[in-house]
Amino acid sequence: MPSAPIYSLRTQDVYKALETAPEGLSSAEAQSRQSLYGENRLSEQHKIPIWEKLLMHFMHPQAGILLVASILALIGGDFVLALVTLT
């Protein structure tokens, strides 16, 4: 592989670096590369459940401060302030 970034190479140099041609790979060559490198697929990423995403929002320190402030506002009888700090 050339040391220059692939996007800066001339077209013919890209074909040479990737060991291919403008016509593409033959079926035999494609099969050979597939057995050598594996299928051209993206791996499945771990999905985070929605409840965990929601919980992560409450784990932030600023969210904890606002929660404590709204509880103190409720104890103090200021329901509007408690509602505002929760939203």
PDB file of C-alpha atoms in Angstrom:
ATOM      1  CA  MET A   1       0.000   0.000   0.000  1.00  0.00           C
ATOM      2  CA  PRO A   2       1.322   3.480  -0.771  1.00  0.00           C
ATOM      3  CA  SER A   3       2.100   5.765   2.137  1.00  0.00           C
ATOM      4  CA  ALA A   4      -0.035   8.594   0.717  1.00  0.00           C
ATOM      5  CA  PRO A   5      -3.749   8.720   1.607  1.00  0.00           C
ATOM      6  CA  ILE A   6      -5.802   6.697  -0.878  1.00  0.00           C
ATOM      7  CA  TYR A   7      -7.937   9.704  -1.847  1.00  0.00           C
ATOM      8  CA  SER A   8      -4.871  11.604  -3.051  1.00  0.00           C
ATOM      9  CA  LEU A   9      -3.693   8.868  -5.443  1.00  0.00           C
ATOM     10  CA  ARG A  10      -4.300   8.694  -9.167  1.00  0.00           C
ATOM     11  CA  THR A  11      -6.993   6.260 -10.286  1.00  0.00           C
ATOM     12  CA  GLN A  12      -4.536   3.718 -11.689  1.00  0.00           C
ATOM     13  CA  ASP A  13      -2.527   3.792  -8.444  1.00  0.00           C
ATOM     14  CA  VAL A  14      -5.692   3.089  -6.459  1.00  0.00           C
ATOM     15  CA  TYR A  15      -6.444   0.049  -8.627  1.00  0.00           C
ATOM     16  CA  LYS A  16      -2.881  -1.170  -8.120  1.00  0.00           C
ATOM     17  CA  ALA A  17      -2.997  -0.597  -4.337  1.00  0.00           C
ATOM     18  CA  LEU A  18      -6.311  -2.459  -4.010  1.00  0.00           C
ATOM     19  CA  GLU A  19      -5.239  -5.155  -6.481  1.00  0.00           C
ATOM     20  CA  THR A  20      -8.284  -4.693  -8.689  1.00  0.00           C
ATOM     21  CA  ALA A  21      -9.248  -3.262 -12.087  1.00  0.00           C
ATOM     22  CA  PRO A  22     -11.895  -0.864 -13.460  1.00  0.00           C
ATOM     23  CA  GLU A  23     -14.021  -3.911 -14.374  1.00  0.00           C
ATOM     24  CA  GLY A  24     -13.997  -5.116 -10.756  1.00  0.00           C
ATOM     25  CA  LEU A  25     -13.097  -8.545  -9.442  1.00  0.00           C
ATOM     26  CA  SER A  26     -13.768 -11.816 -11.187  1.00  0.00           C
ATOM     27  CA  SER A  27     -16.085 -14.254  -9.419  1.00  0.00           C
ATOM     28  CA  ALA A  28     -13.148 -16.489  -8.540  1.00  0.00           C
ATOM     29  CA  GLU A  29     -11.150 -13.578  -7.116  1.00  0.00           C
ATOM     30  CA  ALA A  30     -14.175 -12.337  -5.142  1.00  0.00           C
ATOM     31  CA  GLN A  31     -14.682 -15.832  -3.699  1.00  0.00           C
ATOM     32  CA  SER A  32     -10.982 -16.069  -2.853  1.00  0.00           C
ATOM     33  CA  ARG A  33     -11.004 -12.715  -1.046  1.00  0.00           C
ATOM     34  CA  GLN A  34     -14.219 -13.577   0.766  1.00  0.00           C
ATOM     35  CA  SER A  35     -12.686 -16.773   2.134  1.00  0.00           C
ATOM     36  CA  LEU A  36      -9.518 -14.865   3.061  1.00  0.00           C
ATOM     37  CA  TYR A  37     -11.081 -11.739   4.637  1.00  0.00           C
ATOM     38  CA  GLY A  38     -14.614 -12.885   5.459  1.00  0.00           C
ATOM     39  CA  GLU A  39     -17.935 -11.373   4.452  1.00  0.00           C
ATOM     40  CA  ASN A  40     -18.211  -7.624   4.006  1.00  0.00           C
ATOM     41  CA  ARG A  41     -20.628  -7.018   6.876  1.00  0.00           C
ATOM     42  CA  LEU A  42     -20.806  -4.607   9.763  1.00  0.00           C
ATOM     43  CA  SER A  43     -20.854  -6.151  13.203  1.00  0.00           C
ATOM     44  CA  GLU A  44     -24.023  -5.651  15.190  1.00  0.00           C
ATOM     45  CA  GLN A  45     -23.634  -3.014  17.871  1.00  0.00           C
ATOM     46  CA  HIS A  46     -24.863  -3.462  21.407  1.00  0.00           C
ATOM     47  CA  LYS A  47     -28.125  -1.558  21.813  1.00  0.00           C
ATOM     48  CA  ILE A  48     -28.726   0.205  25.110  1.00  0.00           C
ATOM     49  CA  PRO A  49     -32.265  -0.367  26.443  1.00  0.00           C
ATOM     50  CA  ILE A  50     -34.498   2.713  26.679  1.00  0.00           C
ATOM     51  CA  TRP A  51     -34.833   2.369  30.459  1.00  0.00           C
ATOM     52  CA  GLU A  52     -31.047   2.456  30.801  1.00  0.00           C
ATOM     53  CA  LYS A  53     -30.815   5.583  28.635  1.00  0.00           C
ATOM     54  CA  LEU A  54     -33.462   7.244  30.792  1.00  0.00           C
ATOM     55  CA  LEU A  55     -31.660   6.233  33.975  1.00  0.00           C
ATOM     56  CA  MET A  56     -28.389   7.658  32.667  1.00  0.00           C
ATOM     57  CA  HIS A  57     -29.998  11.108  32.439  1.00  0.00           C
ATOM     58  CA  PHE A  58     -30.719  11.006  36.166  1.00  0.00           C
ATOM     59  CA  MET A  59     -27.188   9.876  37.021  1.00  0.00           C
ATOM     60  CA  HIS A  60     -25.769  13.246  35.961  1.00  0.00           C
ATOM     61  CA  PRO A  61     -24.708  15.412  38.956  1.00  0.00           C
ATOM     62  CA  GLN A  62     -26.647  18.437  37.723  1.00  0.00           C
ATOM     63  CA  ALA A  63     -29.831  16.358  37.522  1.00  0.00           C
ATOM     64  CA  GLY A  64     -29.288  15.281  41.123  1.00  0.00           C
ATOM     65  CA  ILE A  65     -28.902  18.887  42.239  1.00  0.00           C
ATOM     66  CA  LEU A  66     -32.140  19.858  40.491  1.00  0.00           C
ATOM     67  CA  LEU A  67     -33.945  16.893  42.040  1.00  0.00           C
ATOM     68  CA  VAL A  68     -32.786  17.901  45.528  1.00  0.00           C
ATOM     69  CA  ALA A  69     -33.804  21.506  44.828  1.00  0.00           C
ATOM     70  CA  SER A  70     -37.292  20.438  43.759  1.00  0.00           C
ATOM     71  CA  ILE A  71     -37.685  18.254  46.869  1.00  0.00           C
ATOM     72  CA  LEU A  72     -36.643  21.183  49.055  1.00  0.00           C
ATOM     73  CA  ALA A  73     -39.112  23.414  47.208  1.00  0.00           C
ATOM     74  CA  LEU A  74     -41.880  20.864  47.852  1.00  0.00           C
ATOM     75  CA  ILE A  75     -40.970  20.715  51.544  1.00  0.00           C
ATOM     76  CA  GLY A  76     -41.002  24.502  51.649  1.00  0.00           C
ATOM     77  CA  GLY A  77     -44.455  24.549  50.059  1.00  0.00           C
ATOM     78  CA  ASP A  78     -43.425  26.219  46.798  1.00  0.00           C
ATOM     79  CA  PHE A  79     -45.100  23.861  44.313  1.00  0.00           C
ATOM     80  CA  VAL A  80     -44.494  26.091  41.297  1.00  0.00           C
ATOM     81  CA  LEU A  81     -40.746  26.206  41.937  1.00  0.00           C
ATOM     82  CA  ALA A  82     -40.693  22.423  42.449  1.00  0.00           C
ATOM     83  CA  LEU A  83     -42.463  21.912  39.132  1.00  0.00           C
ATOM     84  CA  VAL A  84     -40.156  24.330  37.328  1.00  0.00           C
ATOM     85  CA  THR A  85     -36.988  22.669  38.644  1.00  0.00           C
ATOM     86  CA  LEU A  86     -38.264  19.224  37.647  1.00  0.00           C
ATOM     87  CA  THR A  87     -38.989  20.244  34.057  1.00  0.00           C
TER      88      THR A  87
END
